[in-house]
Every structure is written in C-alpha cells, then in structure tokens.
mmCIF file of C-alpha atoms in Angstrom:
data_model
loop_
_atom_site.group_PDB
_atom_site.id
_atom_site.type_symbol
_atom_site.label_atom_id
_atom_site.label_comp_id
_atom_site.label_asym_id
_atom_site.label_seq_id
_atom_site.Cartn_x
_atom_site.Cartn_y
_atom_site.Cartn_z
ATOM 1 C CA MET A 1 -18.784 3.115 -1.432
ATOM 2 C CA ALA A 2 -19.330 1.781 2.064
ATOM 3 C CA ALA A 3 -22.688 1.275 3.676
ATOM 4 C CA ALA A 4 -23.954 4.154 5.763
ATOM 5 C CA VAL A 5 -22.998 4.046 9.404
ATOM 6 C CA GLY A 6 -25.884 2.584 11.383
ATOM 7 C CA ALA A 7 -26.730 2.045 15.007
ATOM 8 C CA PRO A 8 -23.960 0.896 17.343
ATOM 9 C CA GLY A 9 -23.213 -2.808 17.524
ATOM 10 C CA ALA A 10 -23.484 -5.388 14.773
ATOM 11 C CA ALA A 11 -24.541 -2.898 12.122
ATOM 12 C CA GLN A 12 -21.428 -0.810 12.671
ATOM 13 C CA GLU A 13 -19.281 -3.937 12.561
ATOM 14 C CA ALA A 14 -20.861 -4.882 9.232
ATOM 15 C CA ASP A 15 -20.105 -1.574 7.544
ATOM 16 C CA LEU A 16 -16.389 -2.243 8.058
ATOM 17 C CA ALA A 17 -16.477 -5.757 6.625
ATOM 18 C CA LEU A 18 -15.473 -6.489 3.049
ATOM 19 C CA SER A 19 -18.732 -8.000 1.797
ATOM 20 C CA GLU A 20 -19.105 -9.499 -1.649
ATOM 21 C CA PRO A 21 -21.195 -6.579 -3.002
ATOM 22 C CA ALA A 22 -18.645 -4.106 -1.598
ATOM 23 C CA ALA A 23 -15.834 -6.093 -3.224
ATOM 24 C CA GLY A 24 -17.603 -5.708 -6.549
ATOM 25 C CA ARG A 25 -17.864 -1.947 -6.070
ATOM 26 C CA PHE A 26 -14.191 -1.673 -5.178
ATOM 27 C CA ALA A 27 -13.293 -3.771 -8.222
ATOM 28 C CA ALA A 28 -15.343 -1.468 -10.430
ATOM 29 C CA LEU A 29 -13.166 1.473 -9.380
ATOM 30 C CA ALA A 30 -9.982 -0.397 -10.285
ATOM 31 C CA LEU A 31 -11.432 -1.582 -13.582
ATOM 32 C CA LYS A 32 -12.193 2.018 -14.522
ATOM 33 C CA CYS A 33 -8.510 2.845 -14.490
ATOM 34 C CA VAL A 34 -6.136 -0.138 -14.925
ATOM 35 C CA GLY A 35 -6.670 0.048 -18.685
ATOM 36 C CA ARG A 36 -7.089 3.836 -18.880
ATOM 37 C CA GLU A 37 -3.954 5.398 -20.291
ATOM 38 C CA TYR A 38 -4.818 9.074 -19.809
ATOM 39 C CA PRO A 39 -4.591 11.302 -17.838
ATOM 40 C CA ASN A 40 -1.165 10.077 -16.830
ATOM 41 C CA LYS A 41 1.689 11.415 -14.711
ATOM 42 C CA LEU A 42 4.920 9.817 -15.889
ATOM 43 C CA ASP A 43 8.084 9.453 -13.849
ATOM 44 C CA HIS A 44 10.255 9.136 -16.930
ATOM 45 C CA VAL A 45 13.930 9.884 -17.519
ATOM 46 C CA MET A 46 14.478 10.299 -21.265
ATOM 47 C CA ASN A 47 17.867 9.373 -22.659
ATOM 48 C CA ALA A 48 17.119 10.323 -26.271
ATOM 49 C CA ALA A 49 14.393 11.856 -28.411
ATOM 50 C CA GLU A 50 13.067 8.439 -29.426
ATOM 51 C CA GLU A 51 12.104 7.838 -25.791
ATOM 52 C CA VAL A 52 9.352 10.443 -26.006
ATOM 53 C CA LYS A 53 6.542 7.899 -25.876
ATOM 54 C CA GLY A 54 3.129 7.376 -24.346
ATOM 55 C CA PRO A 55 2.520 5.483 -21.100
ATOM 56 C CA GLN A 56 1.485 2.180 -22.675
ATOM 57 C CA ALA A 57 4.529 2.101 -24.914
ATOM 58 C CA LEU A 58 6.783 2.665 -21.914
ATOM 59 C CA HIS A 59 4.904 0.464 -19.450
ATOM 60 C CA PRO A 60 3.019 -2.294 -21.259
ATOM 61 C CA ALA A 61 1.693 -3.853 -18.038
ATOM 62 C CA PHE A 62 1.232 -0.893 -15.689
ATOM 63 C CA TYR A 63 0.225 2.104 -17.786
ATOM 64 C CA GLY A 64 -3.193 2.929 -16.311
ATOM 65 C CA CYS A 65 -4.472 4.559 -13.123
ATOM 66 C CA PHE A 66 -2.683 7.901 -13.628
ATOM 67 C CA ASP A 67 0.778 6.660 -12.571
ATOM 68 C CA TRP A 68 2.815 3.469 -12.412
ATOM 69 C CA HIS A 69 2.524 2.732 -8.706
ATOM 70 C CA SER A 70 -1.250 3.299 -8.696
ATOM 71 C CA SER A 71 -1.585 0.875 -11.586
ATOM 72 C CA VAL A 72 0.452 -1.703 -9.685
ATOM 73 C CA HIS A 73 -1.601 -1.429 -6.533
ATOM 74 C CA GLY A 74 -4.811 -1.380 -8.554
ATOM 75 C CA HIS A 75 -3.782 -4.817 -9.833
ATOM 76 C CA TRP A 76 -2.993 -5.866 -6.262
ATOM 77 C CA MET A 77 -6.476 -4.840 -5.193
ATOM 78 C CA LEU A 78 -8.118 -6.884 -7.952
ATOM 79 C CA VAL A 79 -6.113 -9.938 -6.892
ATOM 80 C CA ARG A 80 -6.988 -9.439 -3.235
ATOM 81 C CA LEU A 81 -10.700 -9.008 -3.974
ATOM 82 C CA LEU A 82 -10.819 -12.098 -6.182
ATOM 83 C CA LYS A 83 -9.078 -14.146 -3.485
ATOM 84 C CA GLU A 84 -11.585 -13.027 -0.872
ATOM 85 C CA HIS A 85 -14.689 -13.119 -3.079
ATOM 86 C CA PRO A 86 -14.164 -15.181 -6.246
ATOM 87 C CA ALA A 87 -17.839 -14.814 -7.196
ATOM 88 C CA MET A 88 -18.019 -11.057 -6.631
ATOM 89 C CA PRO A 89 -19.668 -8.775 -9.185
ATOM 90 C CA ARG A 90 -17.213 -7.931 -11.994
ATOM 91 C CA ALA A 91 -15.092 -11.002 -11.198
ATOM 92 C CA ALA A 92 -14.874 -12.049 -14.856
ATOM 93 C CA GLU A 93 -13.779 -8.538 -15.881
ATOM 94 C CA ALA A 94 -11.202 -8.457 -13.115
ATOM 95 C CA ARG A 95 -9.724 -11.761 -14.225
ATOM 96 C CA ALA A 96 -9.691 -10.579 -17.839
ATOM 97 C CA ALA A 97 -7.813 -7.408 -16.901
ATOM 98 C CA LEU A 98 -5.219 -9.341 -14.917
ATOM 99 C CA ASP A 99 -4.880 -11.850 -17.740
ATOM 100 C CA ALA A 100 -4.309 -9.086 -20.263
ATOM 101 C CA HIS A 101 -1.658 -7.240 -18.276
ATOM 102 C CA LEU A 102 0.240 -9.922 -16.356
ATOM 103 C CA THR A 103 1.810 -11.721 -19.300
ATOM 104 C CA PRO A 104 5.470 -12.673 -19.769
ATOM 105 C CA GLU A 105 5.766 -10.308 -22.734
ATOM 106 C CA ARG A 106 4.347 -7.296 -20.941
ATOM 107 C CA ILE A 107 6.363 -7.899 -17.790
ATOM 108 C CA ALA A 108 9.498 -8.280 -19.909
ATOM 109 C CA GLY A 109 8.757 -4.786 -21.216
ATOM 110 C CA GLU A 110 8.639 -3.466 -17.654
ATOM 111 C CA VAL A 111 11.979 -5.090 -16.839
ATOM 112 C CA ALA A 112 13.492 -3.694 -20.040
ATOM 113 C CA TYR A 113 12.386 -0.208 -19.004
ATOM 114 C CA LEU A 114 14.370 -0.518 -15.764
ATOM 115 C CA ASP A 115 17.464 -1.576 -17.697
ATOM 116 C CA GLN A 116 17.852 1.812 -19.378
ATOM 117 C CA PRO A 117 20.274 4.461 -18.043
ATOM 118 C CA GLY A 118 19.016 6.924 -15.474
ATOM 119 C CA ARG A 119 16.259 4.726 -14.049
ATOM 120 C CA ARG A 120 17.909 3.293 -10.962
ATOM 121 C CA SER A 121 15.642 5.371 -8.704
ATOM 122 C CA PHE A 122 12.451 4.853 -10.725
ATOM 123 C CA GLU A 123 9.579 4.398 -8.225
ATOM 124 C CA ARG A 124 12.029 3.898 -5.354
ATOM 125 C CA THR A 125 10.826 2.578 -2.956
ATOM 126 C CA TYR A 126 7.020 3.026 -2.961
ATOM 127 C CA GLY A 127 6.382 1.515 -6.381
ATOM 128 C CA TRP A 128 8.934 -1.229 -5.755
ATOM 129 C CA ALA A 129 7.146 -2.174 -2.561
ATOM 130 C CA TRP A 130 3.700 -2.290 -4.136
ATOM 131 C CA LEU A 131 5.023 -4.544 -6.898
ATOM 132 C CA LEU A 132 6.393 -6.915 -4.260
ATOM 133 C CA LYS A 133 3.064 -6.769 -2.432
ATOM 134 C CA LEU A 134 1.317 -7.783 -5.658
ATOM 135 C CA SER A 135 3.783 -10.637 -6.056
ATOM 136 C CA ALA A 136 3.153 -11.799 -2.487
ATOM 137 C CA GLU A 137 -0.619 -11.744 -2.996
ATOM 138 C CA LEU A 138 -0.330 -13.910 -6.092
ATOM 139 C CA ARG A 139 2.085 -16.325 -4.433
ATOM 140 C CA THR A 140 -0.367 -16.981 -1.620
ATOM 141 C CA TRP A 141 -3.398 -17.613 -3.838
ATOM 142 C CA ASP A 142 -4.178 -21.218 -4.746
ATOM 143 C CA ASP A 143 -5.696 -20.555 -8.161
ATOM 144 C CA PRO A 144 -4.552 -21.783 -11.601
ATOM 145 C CA GLN A 145 -4.660 -18.344 -13.202
ATOM 146 C CA ALA A 146 -2.903 -16.789 -10.218
ATOM 147 C CA ARG A 147 -0.059 -19.264 -10.572
ATOM 148 C CA ARG A 148 0.339 -18.245 -14.199
ATOM 149 C CA TRP A 149 0.234 -14.542 -13.369
ATOM 150 C CA SER A 150 2.695 -15.050 -10.530
ATOM 151 C CA ALA A 151 5.145 -16.800 -12.832
ATOM 152 C CA ALA A 152 4.827 -14.006 -15.387
ATOM 153 C CA LEU A 153 5.444 -11.341 -12.736
ATOM 154 C CA GLN A 154 8.400 -13.137 -11.166
ATOM 155 C CA PRO A 155 11.209 -11.544 -13.244
ATOM 156 C CA LEU A 156 10.063 -8.064 -12.252
ATOM 157 C CA ALA A 157 9.583 -9.075 -8.613
ATOM 158 C CA ASP A 158 13.060 -10.610 -8.570
ATOM 159 C CA ARG A 159 14.520 -7.467 -10.096
ATOM 160 C CA LEU A 160 12.924 -5.168 -7.549
ATOM 161 C CA ALA A 161 13.764 -7.435 -4.620
ATOM 162 C CA ALA A 162 17.386 -7.274 -5.777
ATOM 163 C CA GLN A 163 17.143 -3.483 -5.993
ATOM 164 C CA PHE A 164 15.887 -3.379 -2.404
ATOM 165 C CA MET A 165 18.820 -5.571 -1.365
ATOM 166 C CA ALA A 166 21.273 -3.251 -3.107
ATOM 167 C CA PHE A 167 19.735 0.028 -1.959
ATOM 168 C CA LEU A 168 18.760 -0.480 1.678
ATOM 169 C CA PRO A 169 22.317 -0.950 3.008
ATOM 170 C CA LYS A 170 23.175 2.422 1.414
ATOM 171 C CA GLN A 171 20.183 4.239 2.875
ATOM 172 C CA THR A 172 21.719 5.589 6.033
ATOM 173 C CA TYR A 173 18.658 7.582 7.084
ATOM 174 C CA PRO A 174 14.969 6.715 6.775
ATOM 175 C CA ILE A 175 12.587 9.025 4.942
ATOM 176 C CA ARG A 176 9.913 10.139 7.384
ATOM 177 C CA THR A 177 7.477 11.863 5.064
ATOM 178 C CA GLY A 178 3.706 11.400 4.836
ATOM 179 C CA VAL A 179 3.756 10.717 1.104
ATOM 180 C CA HIS A 180 5.300 8.220 -1.304
ATOM 181 C CA PRO A 181 8.951 8.037 -0.183
ATOM 182 C CA ASN A 182 8.060 6.984 3.386
ATOM 183 C CA THR A 183 10.565 4.288 4.294
ATOM 184 C CA ALA A 184 8.525 2.494 6.958
ATOM 185 C CA PHE A 185 5.539 1.941 4.671
ATOM 186 C CA SER A 186 7.677 0.486 1.881
ATOM 187 C CA LEU A 187 9.555 -1.821 4.233
ATOM 188 C CA HIS A 188 6.252 -3.090 5.615
ATOM 189 C CA LEU A 189 4.941 -3.964 2.146
ATOM 190 C CA ALA A 190 8.214 -5.544 1.056
ATOM 191 C CA LEU A 191 8.275 -7.678 4.196
ATOM 192 C CA ASP A 192 5.108 -9.442 3.016
ATOM 193 C CA GLN A 193 6.884 -10.537 -0.162
ATOM 194 C CA ALA A 194 10.002 -11.647 1.693
ATOM 195 C CA ARG A 195 7.881 -13.901 3.890
ATOM 196 C CA ALA A 196 5.644 -15.173 1.075
ATOM 197 C CA ALA A 197 8.671 -16.025 -1.071
ATOM 198 C CA GLY A 198 10.645 -17.535 1.796
ATOM 199 C CA ASP A 199 13.378 -14.967 1.126
ATOM 200 C CA ALA A 200 15.132 -15.073 4.482
ATOM 201 C CA THR A 201 17.894 -12.738 3.302
ATOM 202 C CA LEU A 202 15.487 -9.952 2.326
ATOM 203 C CA GLU A 203 13.424 -10.496 5.472
ATOM 204 C CA ALA A 204 16.512 -10.238 7.659
ATOM 205 C CA LEU A 205 17.656 -7.065 5.918
ATOM 206 C CA ILE A 206 14.247 -5.420 6.341
ATOM 207 C CA GLY A 207 14.207 -6.338 10.016
ATOM 208 C CA GLU A 208 17.722 -5.023 10.545
ATOM 209 C CA ARG A 209 16.976 -1.766 8.718
ATOM 210 C CA ALA A 210 13.740 -1.233 10.646
ATOM 211 C CA ARG A 211 15.452 -1.722 13.992
ATOM 212 C CA THR A 212 18.426 0.427 12.969
ATOM 213 C CA TYR A 213 16.214 3.261 11.754
ATOM 214 C CA PHE A 214 13.529 3.244 14.425
ATOM 215 C CA ALA A 215 14.273 1.153 17.535
ATOM 216 C CA ARG A 216 15.731 4.079 19.493
ATOM 217 C CA ASP A 217 12.982 6.546 18.570
ATOM 218 C CA ARG A 218 11.136 8.175 21.445
ATOM 219 C CA ARG A 219 8.253 10.631 21.696
ATOM 220 C CA GLY A 220 7.191 10.607 18.050
ATOM 221 C CA PRO A 221 5.783 13.999 16.993
ATOM 222 C CA LEU A 222 2.248 12.750 16.319
ATOM 223 C CA ALA A 223 0.877 16.193 17.226
ATOM 224 C CA TRP A 224 2.615 17.602 14.140
ATOM 225 C CA GLU A 225 0.498 15.415 11.888
ATOM 226 C CA PRO A 226 -1.068 15.614 9.430
ATOM 227 C CA GLY A 227 0.723 17.619 6.818
ATOM 228 C CA GLY A 228 -1.523 19.244 4.256
ATOM 229 C CA GLU A 229 -1.053 16.566 1.590
ATOM 230 C CA ASP A 230 -0.259 13.471 3.657
ATOM 231 C CA PHE A 231 -1.747 10.095 2.831
ATOM 232 C CA LEU A 232 0.452 8.278 5.357
ATOM 233 C CA SER A 233 1.111 8.984 9.014
ATOM 234 C CA PRO A 234 4.886 8.955 9.551
ATOM 235 C CA CYS A 235 4.498 8.012 13.224
ATOM 236 C CA LEU A 236 1.835 5.332 12.755
ATOM 237 C CA GLU A 237 3.578 3.757 9.749
ATOM 238 C CA GLU A 238 6.741 3.465 11.806
ATOM 239 C CA ALA A 239 4.792 1.843 14.637
ATOM 240 C CA ALA A 240 2.995 -0.560 12.293
ATOM 241 C CA LEU A 241 6.341 -1.671 10.857
ATOM 242 C CA MET A 242 7.897 -2.149 14.286
ATOM 243 C CA ALA A 243 4.876 -4.241 15.258
ATOM 244 C CA GLU A 244 5.994 -6.669 12.559
ATOM 245 C CA VAL A 245 9.682 -6.880 13.428
ATOM 246 C CA LEU A 246 9.679 -6.794 17.238
ATOM 247 C CA PRO A 247 8.399 -9.500 19.606
ATOM 248 C CA ARG A 248 5.082 -8.553 21.259
ATOM 249 C CA ALA A 249 6.433 -7.644 24.676
ATOM 250 C CA ARG A 250 9.304 -5.614 23.273
ATOM 251 C CA PHE A 251 6.972 -3.856 20.843
ATOM 252 C CA ALA A 252 4.600 -2.907 23.660
ATOM 253 C CA ARG A 253 7.478 -1.305 25.577
ATOM 254 C CA TRP A 254 8.751 0.448 22.456
ATOM 255 C CA LEU A 255 5.287 1.826 21.714
ATOM 256 C CA ASP A 256 5.011 3.182 25.262
ATOM 257 C CA GLY A 257 8.145 5.194 24.635
ATOM 258 C CA PHE A 258 7.393 6.255 21.072
ATOM 259 C CA LEU A 259 3.669 7.081 21.174
ATOM 260 C CA PRO A 260 2.635 7.269 24.840
ATOM 261 C CA GLY A 261 -1.106 7.668 25.237
ATOM 262 C CA LEU A 262 -1.936 6.534 21.691
ATOM 263 C CA PRO A 263 -4.584 7.098 20.311
ATOM 264 C CA LYS A 264 -5.398 10.089 22.533
ATOM 265 C CA GLY A 265 -5.831 13.262 20.484
ATOM 266 C CA LEU A 266 -5.893 11.468 17.130
ATOM 267 C CA THR A 267 -8.847 12.675 15.051
ATOM 268 C CA PRO A 268 -9.739 12.081 11.382
ATOM 269 C CA ALA A 269 -8.394 14.550 8.863
ATOM 270 C CA VAL A 270 -10.821 16.951 7.199
ATOM 271 C CA VAL A 271 -10.983 16.902 3.383
ATOM 272 C CA THR A 272 -12.267 20.154 1.927
ATOM 273 C CA ASP A 273 -12.007 19.437 -1.811
ATOM 274 C CA ARG A 274 -12.044 15.918 -3.261
ATOM 275 C CA THR A 275 -11.349 17.224 -6.761
ATOM 276 C CA ASP A 276 -7.949 18.534 -5.647
ATOM 277 C CA PRO A 277 -5.272 15.851 -6.237
ATOM 278 C CA LYS A 278 -3.279 16.812 -3.132
ATOM 279 C CA LEU A 279 -6.077 17.625 -0.679
ATOM 280 C CA VAL A 280 -7.783 14.301 -1.430
ATOM 281 C CA HIS A 281 -4.639 12.624 -0.100
ATOM 282 C CA LEU A 282 -6.172 13.214 3.320
ATOM 283 C CA ASP A 283 -8.868 10.636 2.590
ATOM 284 C CA GLY A 284 -6.033 8.210 2.044
ATOM 285 C CA LEU A 285 -4.527 9.314 5.332
ATOM 286 C CA ASN A 286 -7.719 8.452 7.211
ATOM 287 C CA LEU A 287 -7.755 5.006 5.624
ATOM 288 C CA SER A 288 -4.058 4.316 6.178
ATOM 289 C CA ARG A 289 -4.232 5.571 9.761
ATOM 290 C CA ALA A 290 -7.124 3.186 10.388
ATOM 291 C CA ARG A 291 -5.167 0.279 8.920
ATOM 292 C CA ALA A 292 -2.077 1.112 10.989
ATOM 293 C CA LEU A 293 -4.145 1.423 14.187
ATOM 294 C CA TYR A 294 -5.681 -2.009 13.569
ATOM 295 C CA GLU A 295 -2.244 -3.511 12.916
ATOM 296 C CA ILE A 296 -0.866 -1.996 16.104
ATOM 297 C CA ALA A 297 -3.852 -3.281 18.088
ATOM 298 C CA GLU A 298 -3.434 -6.766 16.657
ATOM 299 C CA ALA A 299 0.274 -6.800 17.496
ATOM 300 C CA LEU A 300 -0.391 -5.775 21.099
ATOM 301 C CA GLY A 301 -2.785 -8.682 21.542
ATOM 302 C CA PRO A 302 -6.289 -9.059 22.982
ATOM 303 C CA LYS A 303 -5.292 -8.477 26.609
ATOM 304 C CA ASP A 304 -3.596 -5.123 26.113
ATOM 305 C CA PRO A 305 -5.692 -2.314 27.647
ATOM 306 C CA ARG A 306 -5.004 -0.039 24.657
ATOM 307 C CA ARG A 307 -6.573 -2.379 22.134
ATOM 308 C CA GLY A 308 -10.173 -1.186 22.390
ATOM 309 C CA ALA A 309 -9.288 2.481 22.066
ATOM 310 C CA LEU A 310 -7.014 1.788 19.093
ATOM 311 C CA VAL A 311 -9.712 -0.137 17.243
ATOM 312 C CA ALA A 312 -12.314 2.536 18.003
ATOM 313 C CA ALA A 313 -9.981 5.246 16.697
ATOM 314 C CA GLY A 314 -9.353 3.190 13.589
ATOM 315 C CA ASP A 315 -13.081 2.834 13.021
ATOM 316 C CA ARG A 316 -13.601 6.593 13.306
ATOM 317 C CA HIS A 317 -10.922 7.231 10.710
ATOM 318 C CA ALA A 318 -12.262 4.552 8.383
ATOM 319 C CA ARG A 319 -15.814 5.880 8.493
ATOM 320 C CA ALA A 320 -14.629 9.430 7.856
ATOM 321 C CA SER A 321 -13.489 8.527 4.349
ATOM 322 C CA LEU A 322 -15.056 5.226 3.230
ATOM 323 C CA PRO A 323 -18.262 6.891 1.990
ATOM 324 C CA HIS A 324 -16.277 9.166 -0.342
ATOM 325 C CA LEU A 325 -14.276 6.701 -2.447
ATOM 326 C CA ALA A 326 -16.600 6.858 -5.457
ATOM 327 C CA SER A 327 -16.551 10.640 -5.548
ATOM 328 C CA GLY A 328 -16.771 10.936 -9.313
ATOM 329 C CA SER A 329 -13.358 12.603 -9.332
ATOM 330 C CA TYR A 330 -10.455 10.682 -10.867
ATOM 331 C CA GLU A 331 -8.064 12.429 -8.454
ATOM 332 C CA GLY A 332 -9.192 10.081 -5.691
ATOM 333 C CA GLU A 333 -10.946 7.295 -7.552
ATOM 334 C CA HIS A 334 -7.771 6.024 -9.225
ATOM 335 C CA TRP A 335 -6.164 4.985 -5.925
ATOM 336 C CA LEU A 336 -8.210 5.345 -2.739
ATOM 337 C CA ALA A 337 -10.018 2.014 -3.040
ATOM 338 C CA THR A 338 -6.694 0.217 -2.663
ATOM 339 C CA PHE A 339 -6.123 1.881 0.695
ATOM 340 C CA ALA A 340 -9.674 0.971 1.724
ATOM 341 C CA VAL A 341 -9.219 -2.707 0.858
ATOM 342 C CA GLN A 342 -5.877 -2.810 2.652
ATOM 343 C CA MET A 343 -7.513 -1.217 5.697
ATOM 344 C CA LEU A 344 -10.482 -3.597 5.701
ATOM 345 C CA ALA A 345 -8.113 -6.563 5.492
ATOM 346 C CA ALA A 346 -6.315 -5.316 8.595
ATOM 347 C CA ARG A 347 -9.591 -4.933 10.439
ATOM 348 C CA GLN A 348 -10.671 -8.413 9.430
ATOM 349 C CA ALA A 349 -7.421 -9.761 10.866
ATOM 350 C CA LEU A 350 -8.499 -8.505 14.292
ATOM 351 C CA GLY A 351 -11.054 -11.307 14.407
ATOM 352 C CA HIS A 352 -14.044 -9.055 15.022
#
C-alpha cells in the first residue's frame, strides 16, 4: 500500500505522506467493504424471533466491513481522504458510497436499532467514539455534500454523545485493554467531536474523566506490551489522551513520571500470519503506536529533546506495517487502512 522505503532523507519522508495516489489506494480498500454485507460479525441482542435478521436489515447505514464499528470508521476514512484529496482516484465512487449510506432514512434506522431493549451497551464505547469521529470530520468539511451528510448523521451523533454523557460518570474505572474497550482511545476520539461541535459540556466531562482516571498514574507497564492480539497500546493511548487534556508543561512532567525514557525499548510488533483475524491486530498496533508517538511528540513541542526519538520510533512502527495493508486477506483489509490514514494525519500534523 505504501511506497517502498527508500534512502534516508526526503524519500523516507515522502513514503509517510498521504499522497493523492495513496489516498486512492486507501479509498479502494474501504470501497471493497462498506457495501459488502458478508462475512459479518454481529453484536446483536435479540429480543424476539423476528429479530433474527441480516446485517443490512439491522443496520441500514453501517452493515459492511465485517462489523458495525469497522463500517463506521471506513466511512470516516472516505470522508477524510476526500477532504484531503478531492480529486483522488475513486473519488466519485467514494462520494457515491457516502451518499447512499448517510441518508436521513438509513440513519433513522440506526437510531431505531439503539431504541430496542438490551442494546444500551451496543458498541460501547469504541463504536460510539468512531461515530462521533465521523461526525466531527463531516462538521469540519466545507463541502455541500458533506453538509448534507452531516445533517443526516446528526440524530445518531446526538444520541451517542448523550450516551457518553450518561455513561462516563458511572464508569468508575477505566478499561486498560489493547483492544476495542480501551477507554483512553475512545475518549480521545470523542474529544474531537466535542470540540468540532462546540459541545463544552461533553469536552469538560472527557477532560475530567481523563484526569480522574490517569493523572496520578506512574511507571506505566510498557514492557508488558504488546499482548498477543493488541491493536492499541494501553500506555501510549493513555499518554496520547493526556497530551490533549493537559497543558504542555504539565503533560511533559506527567510523561516523565508515566513513561520515563520513552521510546527506549519500543520495537515494532511482529506479525506472523496476516490471514489470522487476531494476529493481524498487531499490524494495527504498529500503526496506532506510530500515531500515538507522533501525537505525543507534537504535544511536547519542537524544543523538547525527546521529540526526534519519538518521531523516529513512530516511523519505524509505521513502516513495519504500511506495506502490508493490501494483503489480500479480508481479516486485515476491512479495517487497517483506517488506522494508517489516522496515523498519517498525525504525522502530517508534525509539520515535517
């Protein structure tokens, strides 16, 4: 998917830039799955026999990409790519897919699904957060179609923002896993929506929860990572979130106490089988680690002596997995490109 790693210098910078041809290749991966109903892994509580239905009947907007949250973030990726490269290859197909799925009728079906008994924890909080991230991306795009899609999505975004507001005060303890339930990752995504929507109440709650959960943490067990099926680093996701909610100087002190010596000892994960749906998570881990390292470096600022080492470590992780996104195996192809685009956006924000 990415260009081969070349000689040091400008060529290596270029292979970690989201070029227009690369955007088209990423879009192609999303377009292969956002309208593909099967295979599908449903998270579905059935209240009666008549609720034994297929994915598209249950989720008229987000039925593709193997599961609901992957479909949501596949749509986010298409929006992000179109914003960055409106003339990219496959742009017309990407717009057509978004136009087909982000309609008031289809989104109403998604809201109706949440209204049924037993679904209060559906996609909590990973899928919720990706839906809010999609909403934030649309809100910040000055495009006539995007404004229409944003308006269509708004009832679902409002519903899930309200569910965050109701749930977070009850969540006494954060979830520190390296897979979907990770609290820090979801709070980070949801924070983007709070800021894009000007939702000061949600933003304040996320900041309060982040500080309550993590501000007193010391000596994070980074040496215990990764777990065998991680696609997130619990320690780095926590640090990337705290970079967003703490002032720069305070964050730098907090990081010294939480991850002293970062990124010393941090090496890319090895993926032995990209056809295995759990082992391929480790490609996602390399990409999400890279993104978190870039975000931490950006938060520390250009004068911090750790910045260069953090960016270099991020680059090593990125290059370990970028060439393997189009593996030919649906286990990784239905979701990894999203993590790559998110990572490349974070690297671009460094100003390199």
